[in-house]
mmCIF file of C-alpha atoms in Angstrom:
data_model
loop_
_atom_site.group_PDB
_atom_site.id
_atom_site.type_symbol
_atom_site.label_atom_id
_atom_site.label_comp_id
_atom_site.label_asym_id
_atom_site.label_seq_id
_atom_site.Cartn_x
_atom_site.Cartn_y
_atom_site.Cartn_z
ATOM 1 C CA MET A 1 -23.277 38.953 -26.329
ATOM 2 C CA THR A 2 -21.071 41.039 -23.999
ATOM 3 C CA ARG A 3 -21.613 41.863 -20.238
ATOM 4 C CA LEU A 4 -19.554 44.281 -18.153
ATOM 5 C CA HIS A 5 -19.053 43.946 -14.539
ATOM 6 C CA THR A 6 -18.419 47.466 -13.066
ATOM 7 C CA THR A 7 -17.220 46.704 -9.500
ATOM 8 C CA GLN A 8 -13.463 47.062 -9.190
ATOM 9 C CA ARG A 9 -10.897 45.829 -6.598
ATOM 10 C CA ASP A 10 -7.341 46.775 -6.800
ATOM 11 C CA ASP A 11 -5.827 43.832 -5.199
ATOM 12 C CA VAL A 12 -6.805 41.230 -7.647
ATOM 13 C CA GLU A 13 -6.223 40.475 -11.446
ATOM 14 C CA ARG A 14 -9.254 41.851 -13.497
ATOM 15 C CA ALA A 15 -10.371 39.091 -16.169
ATOM 16 C CA TRP A 16 -12.222 39.373 -19.298
ATOM 17 C CA LEU A 17 -14.099 35.914 -19.919
ATOM 18 C CA VAL A 18 -14.534 34.599 -23.275
ATOM 19 C CA ALA A 19 -16.908 31.749 -23.956
ATOM 20 C CA THR A 20 -17.823 30.183 -27.451
ATOM 21 C CA THR A 21 -20.691 28.157 -28.657
ATOM 22 C CA LEU A 22 -20.542 26.317 -32.018
ATOM 23 C CA GLY A 23 -23.824 25.911 -34.011
ATOM 24 C CA ASN A 24 -27.136 26.304 -32.445
ATOM 25 C CA GLN A 25 -26.443 25.084 -28.779
ATOM 26 C CA PRO A 26 -29.276 25.902 -26.450
ATOM 27 C CA ARG A 27 -29.018 29.103 -24.593
ATOM 28 C CA ALA A 28 -29.315 27.480 -21.277
ATOM 29 C CA VAL A 29 -26.244 25.335 -21.932
ATOM 30 C CA VAL A 30 -24.080 28.391 -23.051
ATOM 31 C CA GLU A 31 -25.387 30.313 -19.805
ATOM 32 C CA GLU A 32 -24.291 27.478 -17.560
ATOM 33 C CA SER A 33 -20.908 27.386 -19.345
ATOM 34 C CA LEU A 34 -20.345 31.163 -18.598
ATOM 35 C CA ARG A 35 -21.507 30.645 -14.986
ATOM 36 C CA GLU A 36 -19.182 27.897 -14.438
ATOM 37 C CA LEU A 37 -16.285 29.987 -16.048
ATOM 38 C CA ARG A 38 -17.224 32.795 -13.605
ATOM 39 C CA ALA A 39 -16.991 30.445 -10.739
ATOM 40 C CA LEU A 40 -13.593 29.156 -11.848
ATOM 41 C CA ALA A 41 -12.324 32.741 -12.187
ATOM 42 C CA ASP A 42 -13.630 33.662 -8.819
ATOM 43 C CA THR A 43 -12.022 30.260 -7.297
ATOM 44 C CA ALA A 44 -8.861 31.631 -8.759
ATOM 45 C CA GLN A 45 -9.063 34.668 -7.204
ATOM 46 C CA ALA A 46 -9.667 36.882 -10.219
ATOM 47 C CA GLN A 47 -12.310 39.773 -10.386
ATOM 48 C CA VAL A 48 -14.380 39.337 -13.502
ATOM 49 C CA ALA A 49 -14.463 42.656 -15.342
ATOM 50 C CA GLY A 50 -16.794 41.559 -18.317
ATOM 51 C CA GLU A 51 -17.561 38.526 -20.453
ATOM 52 C CA THR A 52 -18.257 37.924 -24.032
ATOM 53 C CA LEU A 53 -19.997 34.852 -25.604
ATOM 54 C CA CYS A 54 -19.026 34.303 -29.332
ATOM 55 C CA ARG A 55 -21.109 32.208 -31.399
ATOM 56 C CA LEU A 56 -19.023 30.499 -33.889
ATOM 57 C CA ARG A 57 -19.755 28.615 -37.268
ATOM 58 C CA THR A 58 -16.215 26.946 -37.137
ATOM 59 C CA ILE A 59 -13.020 27.273 -35.009
ATOM 60 C CA GLN A 60 -10.697 29.731 -36.588
ATOM 61 C CA PRO A 61 -7.203 27.855 -36.737
ATOM 62 C CA ALA A 62 -5.295 31.082 -36.337
ATOM 63 C CA MET A 63 -6.698 32.361 -33.125
ATOM 64 C CA TYR A 64 -9.770 30.321 -32.437
ATOM 65 C CA ILE A 65 -12.091 33.233 -32.939
ATOM 66 C CA GLY A 66 -11.979 35.580 -35.773
ATOM 67 C CA ARG A 67 -9.589 38.693 -35.923
ATOM 68 C CA GLY A 68 -12.613 41.214 -36.034
ATOM 69 C CA LYS A 69 -14.110 39.511 -32.675
ATOM 70 C CA ALA A 70 -10.762 39.433 -31.124
ATOM 71 C CA GLU A 71 -10.036 43.261 -31.748
ATOM 72 C CA GLU A 72 -13.651 44.007 -30.440
ATOM 73 C CA ILE A 73 -13.050 42.063 -27.130
ATOM 74 C CA ALA A 74 -9.627 43.813 -26.858
ATOM 75 C CA ALA A 75 -11.326 47.197 -26.901
ATOM 76 C CA GLU A 76 -13.904 46.221 -24.289
ATOM 77 C CA ALA A 77 -11.300 44.368 -22.094
ATOM 78 C CA LYS A 78 -9.078 47.744 -22.261
ATOM 79 C CA GLU A 79 -12.033 49.993 -21.388
ATOM 80 C CA ALA A 80 -12.849 47.747 -18.506
ATOM 81 C CA CYS A 81 -9.169 47.858 -17.166
ATOM 82 C CA ALA A 82 -8.909 43.923 -17.634
ATOM 83 C CA ASN A 83 -5.351 42.751 -17.546
ATOM 84 C CA LEU A 84 -6.163 39.029 -18.211
ATOM 85 C CA ILE A 85 -8.267 37.314 -20.740
ATOM 86 C CA ILE A 86 -9.649 33.932 -19.901
ATOM 87 C CA PHE A 87 -10.893 31.503 -22.439
ATOM 88 C CA ASP A 88 -13.395 28.627 -21.680
ATOM 89 C CA ASP A 89 -11.828 26.484 -24.105
ATOM 90 C CA ASP A 90 -8.229 24.893 -24.720
ATOM 91 C CA LEU A 91 -6.106 27.054 -27.029
ATOM 92 C CA SER A 92 -3.050 25.724 -28.962
ATOM 93 C CA PRO A 93 0.217 27.494 -28.270
ATOM 94 C CA ALA A 94 -0.023 29.364 -31.545
ATOM 95 C CA GLN A 95 -3.546 30.415 -31.041
ATOM 96 C CA GLY A 96 -2.596 31.814 -27.471
ATOM 97 C CA ARG A 97 0.194 33.812 -28.943
ATOM 98 C CA ALA A 98 -1.690 35.267 -31.648
ATOM 99 C CA LEU A 99 -4.475 36.311 -29.218
ATOM 100 C CA GLU A 100 -2.069 37.857 -26.759
ATOM 101 C CA ASP A 101 -0.630 39.870 -29.868
ATOM 102 C CA VAL A 102 -4.220 41.333 -30.234
ATOM 103 C CA PHE A 103 -5.204 41.765 -26.657
ATOM 104 C CA GLY A 104 -1.773 43.000 -25.445
ATOM 105 C CA VAL A 105 -2.538 41.272 -22.050
ATOM 106 C CA ARG A 106 -1.983 37.746 -20.917
ATOM 107 C CA VAL A 107 -4.220 34.952 -22.168
ATOM 108 C CA VAL A 108 -5.127 31.920 -20.191
ATOM 109 C CA ASP A 109 -7.269 29.099 -21.371
ATOM 110 C CA ARG A 110 -9.528 26.730 -19.474
ATOM 111 C CA THR A 111 -6.841 24.147 -18.810
ATOM 112 C CA GLN A 112 -4.212 26.785 -17.518
ATOM 113 C CA LEU A 113 -7.004 28.217 -15.247
ATOM 114 C CA ILE A 114 -7.770 24.800 -13.658
ATOM 115 C CA LEU A 115 -4.137 24.016 -13.243
ATOM 116 C CA ASP A 116 -3.720 27.372 -11.361
ATOM 117 C CA ILE A 117 -6.545 26.503 -9.024
ATOM 118 C CA PHE A 118 -5.101 23.032 -8.344
ATOM 119 C CA ALA A 119 -1.742 24.628 -7.716
ATOM 120 C CA GLN A 120 -3.429 27.001 -5.188
ATOM 121 C CA ARG A 121 -5.421 24.124 -3.369
ATOM 122 C CA ALA A 122 -2.541 21.488 -3.144
ATOM 123 C CA LEU A 123 -1.583 21.127 0.322
ATOM 124 C CA THR A 124 0.349 17.813 0.648
ATOM 125 C CA LEU A 125 3.574 16.776 -1.088
ATOM 126 C CA GLU A 126 1.651 14.344 -3.072
ATOM 127 C CA GLY A 127 -0.753 17.059 -4.417
ATOM 128 C CA ARG A 128 2.116 19.415 -5.170
ATOM 129 C CA LEU A 129 4.063 16.798 -7.136
ATOM 130 C CA GLN A 130 0.868 15.843 -9.219
ATOM 131 C CA ILE A 131 0.055 19.598 -10.169
ATOM 132 C CA GLU A 132 3.692 20.174 -10.903
ATOM 133 C CA LEU A 133 3.742 17.392 -13.456
ATOM 134 C CA ALA A 134 0.583 18.421 -15.058
ATOM 135 C CA GLN A 135 1.835 21.951 -15.310
ATOM 136 C CA LEU A 136 5.028 20.769 -16.902
ATOM 137 C CA HIS A 137 3.194 18.926 -19.476
ATOM 138 C CA TYR A 138 1.073 21.830 -20.287
ATOM 139 C CA ALA A 139 4.145 24.093 -20.557
ATOM 140 C CA LEU A 140 6.256 21.713 -22.652
ATOM 141 C CA PRO A 141 4.729 22.522 -26.090
ATOM 142 C CA ARG A 142 4.552 26.291 -25.269
ATOM 143 C CA LEU A 143 8.117 26.994 -24.394
ATOM 144 C CA ARG A 144 8.644 29.175 -27.532
ATOM 145 C CA GLY A 145 5.736 31.494 -26.241
ATOM 146 C CA LEU A 146 6.865 31.391 -22.755
ATOM 147 C CA TRP A 147 10.347 32.463 -23.639
ATOM 148 C CA THR A 148 9.135 35.422 -25.653
ATOM 149 C CA HIS A 149 7.134 36.867 -22.655
ATOM 150 C CA LEU A 150 9.651 35.909 -20.045
ATOM 151 C CA GLU A 151 10.902 39.434 -19.158
ATOM 152 C CA ARG A 152 7.414 40.896 -18.534
ATOM 153 C CA GLN A 153 5.883 37.799 -16.615
ATOM 154 C CA GLN A 154 5.446 38.792 -13.046
ATOM 155 C CA GLY A 155 3.369 35.785 -11.774
ATOM 156 C CA GLY A 156 -0.349 35.530 -11.469
ATOM 157 C CA ILE A 157 -3.166 33.359 -12.548
ATOM 158 C CA GLY A 158 -1.764 30.426 -14.569
ATOM 159 C CA LEU A 159 1.744 30.854 -13.303
ATOM 160 C CA THR A 160 1.252 29.522 -9.756
ATOM 161 C CA GLY A 161 3.612 26.642 -8.764
ATOM 162 C CA PRO A 162 6.503 26.256 -10.947
ATOM 163 C CA GLY A 163 5.651 29.627 -12.350
ATOM 164 C CA GLU A 164 8.494 31.791 -13.554
ATOM 165 C CA LYS A 165 10.925 28.837 -12.633
ATOM 166 C CA GLN A 166 9.320 26.861 -15.588
ATOM 167 C CA LEU A 167 10.124 29.662 -17.931
ATOM 168 C CA GLU A 168 13.847 29.413 -17.250
ATOM 169 C CA LEU A 169 14.051 25.621 -18.053
ATOM 170 C CA ASP A 170 14.867 24.350 -21.559
ATOM 171 C CA ARG A 171 13.000 21.521 -22.944
ATOM 172 C CA ARG A 172 15.356 18.876 -22.091
ATOM 173 C CA ARG A 173 15.392 19.924 -18.243
ATOM 174 C CA ILE A 174 11.701 19.919 -18.262
ATOM 175 C CA GLU A 175 11.555 16.488 -19.571
ATOM 176 C CA GLN A 176 14.236 15.348 -17.090
ATOM 177 C CA ARG A 177 12.021 17.060 -14.383
ATOM 178 C CA ILE A 178 9.039 15.290 -15.603
ATOM 179 C CA THR A 179 10.893 11.912 -15.254
ATOM 180 C CA ARG A 180 11.818 12.673 -11.785
ATOM 181 C CA LEU A 181 8.264 13.583 -10.917
ATOM 182 C CA ARG A 182 7.000 10.330 -12.407
ATOM 183 C CA ASP A 183 9.376 8.282 -10.235
ATOM 184 C CA GLN A 184 8.517 10.204 -7.187
ATOM 185 C CA LEU A 185 4.692 9.680 -7.836
ATOM 186 C CA GLN A 186 5.302 6.043 -8.554
ATOM 187 C CA ALA A 187 6.632 5.729 -5.195
ATOM 188 C CA VAL A 188 3.511 7.534 -3.782
ATOM 189 C CA ARG A 189 1.381 4.894 -5.800
ATOM 190 C CA ASN A 190 3.454 2.056 -4.346
ATOM 191 C CA ARG A 191 2.972 3.319 -0.780
ATOM 192 C CA ARG A 192 -0.860 3.699 -1.361
ATOM 193 C CA ALA A 193 -0.925 0.281 -2.805
ATOM 194 C CA GLU A 194 0.638 -1.041 0.464
ATOM 195 C CA LEU A 195 -1.937 0.777 2.570
ATOM 196 C CA ARG A 196 -4.706 -0.739 0.512
ATOM 197 C CA ARG A 197 -3.381 -4.409 0.928
ATOM 198 C CA GLY A 198 -3.043 -3.566 4.514
ATOM 199 C CA ARG A 199 -6.813 -2.537 4.696
ATOM 200 C CA ARG A 200 -7.768 -5.596 2.621
ATOM 201 C CA ARG A 201 -6.070 -7.954 5.119
ATOM 202 C CA HIS A 202 -8.114 -6.379 7.834
ATOM 203 C CA GLY A 203 -11.195 -6.774 5.952
ATOM 204 C CA TRP A 204 -11.993 -3.099 5.498
ATOM 205 C CA ALA A 205 -14.414 -2.349 2.520
ATOM 206 C CA LEU A 206 -13.206 0.759 0.497
ATOM 207 C CA VAL A 207 -15.910 3.127 -0.413
ATOM 208 C CA THR A 208 -15.007 6.322 -2.418
ATOM 209 C CA LEU A 209 -16.928 9.457 -2.909
ATOM 210 C CA VAL A 210 -16.890 10.866 -6.501
ATOM 211 C CA GLY A 211 -18.960 13.673 -8.262
ATOM 212 C CA TYR A 212 -18.814 16.958 -9.832
ATOM 213 C CA THR A 213 -16.834 19.731 -8.238
ATOM 214 C CA ASN A 214 -19.068 21.370 -5.409
ATOM 215 C CA ALA A 215 -21.683 18.663 -5.519
ATOM 216 C CA GLY A 216 -21.393 18.421 -1.542
ATOM 217 C CA LYS A 217 -18.824 15.452 -1.168
ATOM 218 C CA SER A 218 -16.883 16.973 1.504
ATOM 219 C CA THR A 219 -19.856 18.055 3.435
ATOM 220 C CA LEU A 220 -21.404 14.524 3.111
ATOM 221 C CA MET A 221 -17.989 13.177 4.328
ATOM 222 C CA ASN A 222 -18.168 15.303 7.450
ATOM 223 C CA ARG A 223 -21.671 14.415 8.202
ATOM 224 C CA LEU A 224 -21.137 10.645 8.000
ATOM 225 C CA THR A 225 -17.676 10.293 9.666
ATOM 226 C CA ASP A 226 -17.356 13.552 11.880
ATOM 227 C CA ALA A 227 -14.229 14.463 9.724
ATOM 228 C CA ASN A 228 -13.035 17.897 9.342
ATOM 229 C CA VAL A 229 -12.592 18.322 5.610
ATOM 230 C CA LEU A 230 -12.680 21.637 4.083
ATOM 231 C CA ALA A 231 -16.263 22.092 2.685
ATOM 232 C CA ASP A 232 -16.339 25.640 0.993
ATOM 233 C CA ASP A 233 -18.946 26.686 -1.501
ATOM 234 C CA GLN A 234 -16.215 26.770 -4.295
ATOM 235 C CA LEU A 235 -15.005 24.653 -7.020
ATOM 236 C CA PHE A 236 -12.205 22.253 -6.145
ATOM 237 C CA ALA A 237 -12.414 23.061 -2.410
ATOM 238 C CA THR A 238 -10.939 19.422 -1.924
ATOM 239 C CA LEU A 239 -7.941 18.501 -3.803
ATOM 240 C CA ASP A 240 -6.031 16.031 -1.508
ATOM 241 C CA PRO A 241 -7.920 12.696 -0.732
ATOM 242 C CA THR A 242 -9.085 12.140 2.783
ATOM 243 C CA THR A 243 -10.016 8.723 4.188
ATOM 244 C CA ARG A 244 -11.936 8.070 7.395
ATOM 245 C CA GLN A 245 -13.594 5.199 9.182
ATOM 246 C CA LEU A 246 -17.407 4.805 8.772
ATOM 247 C CA GLN A 247 -19.483 2.360 10.819
ATOM 248 C CA LEU A 248 -22.510 1.161 9.101
ATOM 249 C CA PRO A 249 -25.906 0.113 10.739
ATOM 250 C CA ASN A 250 -24.871 -3.579 10.651
ATOM 251 C CA ASN A 251 -21.760 -2.455 12.614
ATOM 252 C CA GLN A 252 -19.697 -3.405 9.629
ATOM 253 C CA LEU A 253 -16.731 -0.885 9.335
ATOM 254 C CA CYS A 254 -15.525 0.575 6.031
ATOM 255 C CA LEU A 255 -13.193 3.306 4.924
ATOM 256 C CA LEU A 256 -14.691 6.279 3.277
ATOM 257 C CA THR A 257 -12.484 8.298 0.895
ATOM 258 C CA ASP A 258 -13.296 11.823 -0.416
ATOM 259 C CA THR A 259 -11.614 12.600 -3.766
ATOM 260 C CA VAL A 260 -11.073 15.650 -5.836
ATOM 261 C CA GLY A 261 -14.190 16.706 -7.780
ATOM 262 C CA PHE A 262 -14.438 16.348 -11.624
ATOM 263 C CA ILE A 263 -15.641 18.991 -13.958
ATOM 264 C CA ARG A 264 -16.614 19.364 -17.592
ATOM 265 C CA LYS A 265 -13.830 19.231 -19.971
ATOM 266 C CA LEU A 266 -11.393 18.216 -17.303
ATOM 267 C CA PRO A 267 -7.828 18.069 -19.044
ATOM 268 C CA HIS A 268 -6.616 14.761 -19.910
ATOM 269 C CA HIS A 269 -3.054 15.078 -18.671
ATOM 270 C CA LEU A 270 -4.576 16.384 -15.393
ATOM 271 C CA VAL A 271 -6.261 13.038 -15.054
ATOM 272 C CA GLU A 272 -2.928 11.327 -16.069
ATOM 273 C CA SER A 273 -0.931 13.401 -13.433
ATOM 274 C CA PHE A 274 -3.447 12.549 -10.576
ATOM 275 C CA MET A 275 -3.464 8.910 -11.291
ATOM 276 C CA ALA A 276 -1.805 8.385 -7.795
ATOM 277 C CA THR A 277 -4.789 10.062 -6.168
ATOM 278 C CA LEU A 278 -7.350 8.775 -8.536
ATOM 279 C CA GLU A 279 -6.534 5.223 -8.034
ATOM 280 C CA GLU A 280 -8.548 5.336 -4.998
ATOM 281 C CA VAL A 281 -11.614 5.277 -7.240
ATOM 282 C CA ASN A 282 -10.269 2.241 -9.074
ATOM 283 C CA GLU A 283 -9.679 0.231 -6.055
ATOM 284 C CA ALA A 284 -12.980 1.086 -4.541
ATOM 285 C CA ASP A 285 -15.514 -1.712 -3.640
ATOM 286 C CA LEU A 286 -18.336 0.845 -4.093
ATOM 287 C CA LEU A 287 -18.614 4.059 -5.506
ATOM 288 C CA LEU A 288 -20.844 6.936 -4.073
ATOM 289 C CA HIS A 289 -21.651 9.268 -6.996
ATOM 290 C CA VAL A 290 -22.667 12.591 -5.220
ATOM 291 C CA ILE A 291 -24.981 14.616 -7.352
ATOM 292 C CA ASP A 292 -26.199 18.057 -6.778
ATOM 293 C CA ALA A 293 -29.941 17.455 -7.478
ATOM 294 C CA ALA A 294 -30.647 21.154 -7.354
ATOM 295 C CA GLN A 295 -28.389 21.909 -10.317
ATOM 296 C CA PRO A 296 -30.203 23.114 -13.398
ATOM 297 C CA ARG A 297 -27.603 21.382 -15.676
ATOM 298 C CA VAL A 298 -27.409 18.181 -13.585
ATOM 299 C CA ASP A 299 -27.591 15.851 -16.554
ATOM 300 C CA GLU A 300 -24.353 17.471 -18.056
ATOM 301 C CA GLN A 301 -22.644 17.084 -14.602
ATOM 302 C CA ILE A 302 -23.678 13.555 -14.460
ATOM 303 C CA ALA A 303 -22.282 12.857 -17.938
ATOM 304 C CA ALA A 304 -18.894 14.743 -17.083
ATOM 305 C CA VAL A 305 -18.361 12.336 -14.099
ATOM 306 C CA GLU A 306 -19.331 9.292 -16.141
ATOM 307 C CA THR A 307 -16.832 10.417 -18.728
ATOM 308 C CA VAL A 308 -14.008 10.534 -16.407
ATOM 309 C CA LEU A 309 -14.991 7.381 -14.709
ATOM 310 C CA ARG A 310 -14.862 5.629 -18.106
ATOM 311 C CA GLU A 311 -11.354 7.173 -18.661
ATOM 312 C CA LEU A 312 -10.191 5.513 -15.384
ATOM 313 C CA GLY A 313 -11.712 2.341 -16.265
ATOM 314 C CA ALA A 314 -14.041 2.494 -13.117
ATOM 315 C CA HIS A 315 -17.319 2.917 -14.937
ATOM 316 C CA GLN A 316 -18.584 -0.669 -14.196
ATOM 317 C CA LYS A 317 -17.817 -0.474 -10.553
ATOM 318 C CA PRO A 318 -20.797 -1.001 -8.092
ATOM 319 C CA LEU A 319 -22.288 2.552 -7.816
ATOM 320 C CA LEU A 320 -24.749 4.173 -5.525
ATOM 321 C CA ALA A 321 -26.153 7.540 -6.833
ATOM 322 C CA VAL A 322 -26.543 10.046 -3.819
ATOM 323 C CA PHE A 323 -29.046 12.978 -4.852
ATOM 324 C CA ASN A 324 -27.802 15.685 -2.494
ATOM 325 C CA LYS A 325 -29.201 18.967 -1.495
ATOM 326 C CA THR A 326 -32.757 17.795 -1.149
ATOM 327 C CA ASP A 327 -33.206 20.547 1.526
ATOM 328 C CA LEU A 328 -33.638 22.855 -1.721
ATOM 329 C CA GLU A 329 -37.148 22.679 -3.359
ATOM 330 C CA ARG A 330 -35.848 22.095 -6.917
ATOM 331 C CA ALA A 331 -33.907 19.016 -5.818
ATOM 332 C CA HIS A 332 -36.889 16.777 -4.960
ATOM 333 C CA ASN A 333 -38.310 16.683 -8.552
ATOM 334 C CA GLN A 334 -34.981 16.156 -10.066
ATOM 335 C CA ALA A 335 -34.118 13.440 -7.843
ATOM 336 C CA LEU A 336 -37.159 11.586 -8.718
ATOM 337 C CA ARG A 337 -36.543 11.885 -12.432
ATOM 338 C CA LEU A 338 -32.842 11.041 -12.206
ATOM 339 C CA ALA A 339 -33.451 7.925 -10.056
ATOM 340 C CA GLU A 340 -34.935 6.185 -13.194
ATOM 341 C CA HIS A 341 -31.483 6.240 -14.704
ATOM 342 C CA PHE A 342 -29.637 4.489 -11.785
ATOM 343 C CA GLN A 343 -29.995 0.856 -10.492
ATOM 344 C CA HIS A 344 -29.291 2.158 -6.835
ATOM 345 C CA SER A 345 -30.040 5.675 -5.840
ATOM 346 C CA VAL A 346 -30.999 7.672 -2.407
ATOM 347 C CA ALA A 347 -31.809 11.163 -1.836
ATOM 348 C CA VAL A 348 -30.327 12.973 0.922
ATOM 349 C CA SER A 349 -29.333 16.523 2.351
ATOM 350 C CA ALA A 350 -25.800 16.594 3.694
ATOM 351 C CA VAL A 351 -26.796 19.817 5.326
ATOM 352 C CA THR A 352 -29.779 18.750 7.490
ATOM 353 C CA GLY A 353 -28.959 14.989 7.735
ATOM 354 C CA GLU A 354 -32.198 14.005 5.816
ATOM 355 C CA GLY A 355 -31.800 10.595 4.301
ATOM 356 C CA LEU A 356 -28.271 9.741 5.866
ATOM 357 C CA ALA A 357 -29.798 6.679 7.768
ATOM 358 C CA THR A 358 -31.157 5.232 4.607
ATOM 359 C CA LEU A 359 -27.876 5.919 2.842
ATOM 360 C CA GLY A 360 -25.847 4.122 5.529
ATOM 361 C CA GLN A 361 -28.287 1.002 5.194
ATOM 362 C CA MET A 362 -28.015 0.997 1.527
ATOM 363 C CA ILE A 363 -24.099 1.094 1.609
ATOM 364 C CA ALA A 364 -24.355 -1.777 4.065
ATOM 365 C CA ASP A 365 -26.675 -3.689 1.727
ATOM 366 C CA LEU A 366 -24.410 -3.074 -1.228
ATOM 367 C CA LEU A 367 -21.495 -4.467 0.728
ATOM 368 C CA ARG A 368 -23.367 -7.337 1.768
ATOM 369 C CA ASP A 369 -21.207 -9.845 0.162
ATOM 370 C CA ARG A 370 -18.556 -8.777 2.386
ATOM 371 C CA VAL A 371 -20.442 -9.876 5.379
ATOM 372 C CA THR A 372 -20.518 -13.393 6.890
ATOM 373 C CA HIS A 373 -23.814 -14.747 8.622
ATOM 374 C CA LEU A 374 -22.559 -16.904 11.484
ATOM 375 C CA HIS A 375 -23.957 -19.116 14.142
ATOM 376 C CA LEU A 376 -21.309 -19.564 16.882
ATOM 377 C CA ARG A 377 -21.078 -21.865 20.071
ATOM 378 C CA ILE A 378 -18.403 -20.338 22.205
ATOM 379 C CA PRO A 379 -17.441 -20.858 25.811
ATOM 380 C CA ALA A 380 -19.130 -18.621 28.201
ATOM 381 C CA ALA A 381 -15.627 -17.467 29.605
ATOM 382 C CA GLU A 382 -14.713 -16.163 26.213
ATOM 383 C CA GLY A 383 -15.588 -12.550 27.042
ATOM 384 C CA ARG A 384 -12.811 -11.168 24.737
ATOM 385 C CA LEU A 385 -14.301 -12.870 21.733
ATOM 386 C CA LEU A 386 -17.872 -11.760 22.481
ATOM 387 C CA ALA A 387 -16.379 -8.184 22.677
ATOM 388 C CA ALA A 388 -14.703 -8.686 19.403
ATOM 389 C CA LEU A 389 -17.845 -9.816 17.812
ATOM 390 C CA HIS A 390 -19.626 -6.608 18.877
ATOM 391 C CA ALA A 391 -16.868 -4.499 17.628
ATOM 392 C CA ASN A 392 -16.249 -6.147 14.220
ATOM 393 C CA GLY A 393 -19.896 -6.884 13.303
ATOM 394 C CA LYS A 394 -23.594 -7.011 14.432
ATOM 395 C CA VAL A 395 -24.523 -9.611 17.116
ATOM 396 C CA LEU A 396 -28.128 -10.599 16.247
ATOM 397 C CA SER A 397 -28.915 -12.780 19.057
ATOM 398 C CA GLN A 398 -27.044 -14.603 22.151
ATOM 399 C CA LYS A 399 -28.400 -17.197 24.359
ATOM 400 C CA ILE A 400 -26.688 -18.978 27.362
ATOM 401 C CA SER A 401 -26.603 -22.722 26.784
ATOM 402 C CA GLY A 402 -25.130 -24.434 29.772
ATOM 403 C CA LYS A 403 -21.365 -23.301 29.879
ATOM 404 C CA HIS A 404 -21.505 -21.994 26.376
ATOM 405 C CA LEU A 405 -23.191 -18.948 24.514
ATOM 406 C CA ARG A 406 -24.973 -19.631 21.309
ATOM 407 C CA ILE A 407 -24.486 -16.546 19.096
ATOM 408 C CA GLU A 408 -26.033 -15.384 15.783
ATOM 409 C CA ALA A 409 -23.827 -12.596 14.278
ATOM 410 C CA LEU A 410 -22.966 -10.702 11.057
ATOM 411 C CA VAL A 411 -19.331 -10.039 10.809
ATOM 412 C CA SER A 412 -16.937 -9.180 7.968
ATOM 413 C CA ALA A 413 -15.518 -12.108 5.910
ATOM 414 C CA ALA A 414 -12.007 -11.316 7.049
ATOM 415 C CA PHE A 415 -12.860 -11.476 10.718
ATOM 416 C CA ALA A 416 -14.624 -14.559 10.189
ATOM 417 C CA GLY A 417 -11.575 -16.085 8.807
ATOM 418 C CA THR A 418 -9.755 -15.441 12.204
ATOM 419 C CA LEU A 419 -12.176 -17.476 14.239
ATOM 420 C CA ASP A 420 -11.567 -21.006 15.412
ATOM 421 C CA PRO A 421 -13.519 -23.274 13.177
ATOM 422 C CA LYS A 422 -14.647 -25.444 16.283
ATOM 423 C CA TRP A 423 -16.981 -22.459 17.316
ATOM 424 C CA ILE A 424 -18.688 -22.135 14.107
ATOM 425 C CA GLU A 425 -21.981 -24.043 13.791
ATOM 426 C CA SER A 426 -22.951 -22.730 10.426
#
């Protein structure tokens, strides 16, 4: 199946997309795969010139698809003035070189495309270090092919970041650079660990947003915390983690972190390279799995997120499923169906605010074991302590009893530990 896209712009690369399906996969699954590949290409700022769906009985070791099909695609891509071929699958170095010989233009596989998007979106030093490490891991087994094309590479998709500089490095220098990057990222991990220890000492509960890319995590983060996280309708709009303070209905304060979105077939070494960032998932007291309930292939997206959580060792963390985009009609029925598969779930719209009050209460309920219920008897003159109780928890009642105040309050366990025991009645 081939589709031609006729609109042309001169300022971007023109890409021909190639998706494959093995056996008798449902057509809807294949169409969703192509849709996502189009979105990835658009995010990488390429113009889609056309696309081909190849139905394969088996994967061909030499060039992934058969030579005849490759030659057919080459002719169609040339007619459409495509100067880039993007595969929805990962290609071996040998397959990539063989395909480039047939196509006569550069070939980029799914991993290389995702790496390029990450390189475009990395804004912090930590993000740039992590993406460079992932790119070098990807480049290392492909050095021979990269050297072959050194003279005619002029940058573009798949070459952002280290780019041409990578091509000049021999294997030993790349391995040395990988070692240095790992050392630098270990220092980042150590700093993050120290920050988390500081938060623990102050009694902060750590809540982390996870989910498929473009599920609405950043919009939800902005709604809950008045943050200013980029929330574009694009894949991987958020790459660098953002943490903000969130006050819950019981006045408990927690820290909410937005993380990079997951995606189907997320490259393993990308997960490894971004471990400094993804540790926020492992260290969380509660995960909020944000799900685009209006997405037709939502079950596959949920499965992709759960796969990454298992890979991180975070699949048994306390989790609240947040069915987002209920302002869209399709999302309501899907949310009802999906709720049966999660122990804790809530339906919300990060755009309209529907369900956010319920979400806040559910977060508070799931973090209840971090809250202490106290009955206090304090001197009436201890105004600062009363103010601290209001700031660090929720005062349920207070009564004057002679020169003392009798107070019932919910406070964080850490704050309760700072109180003078003589004031605590129960």
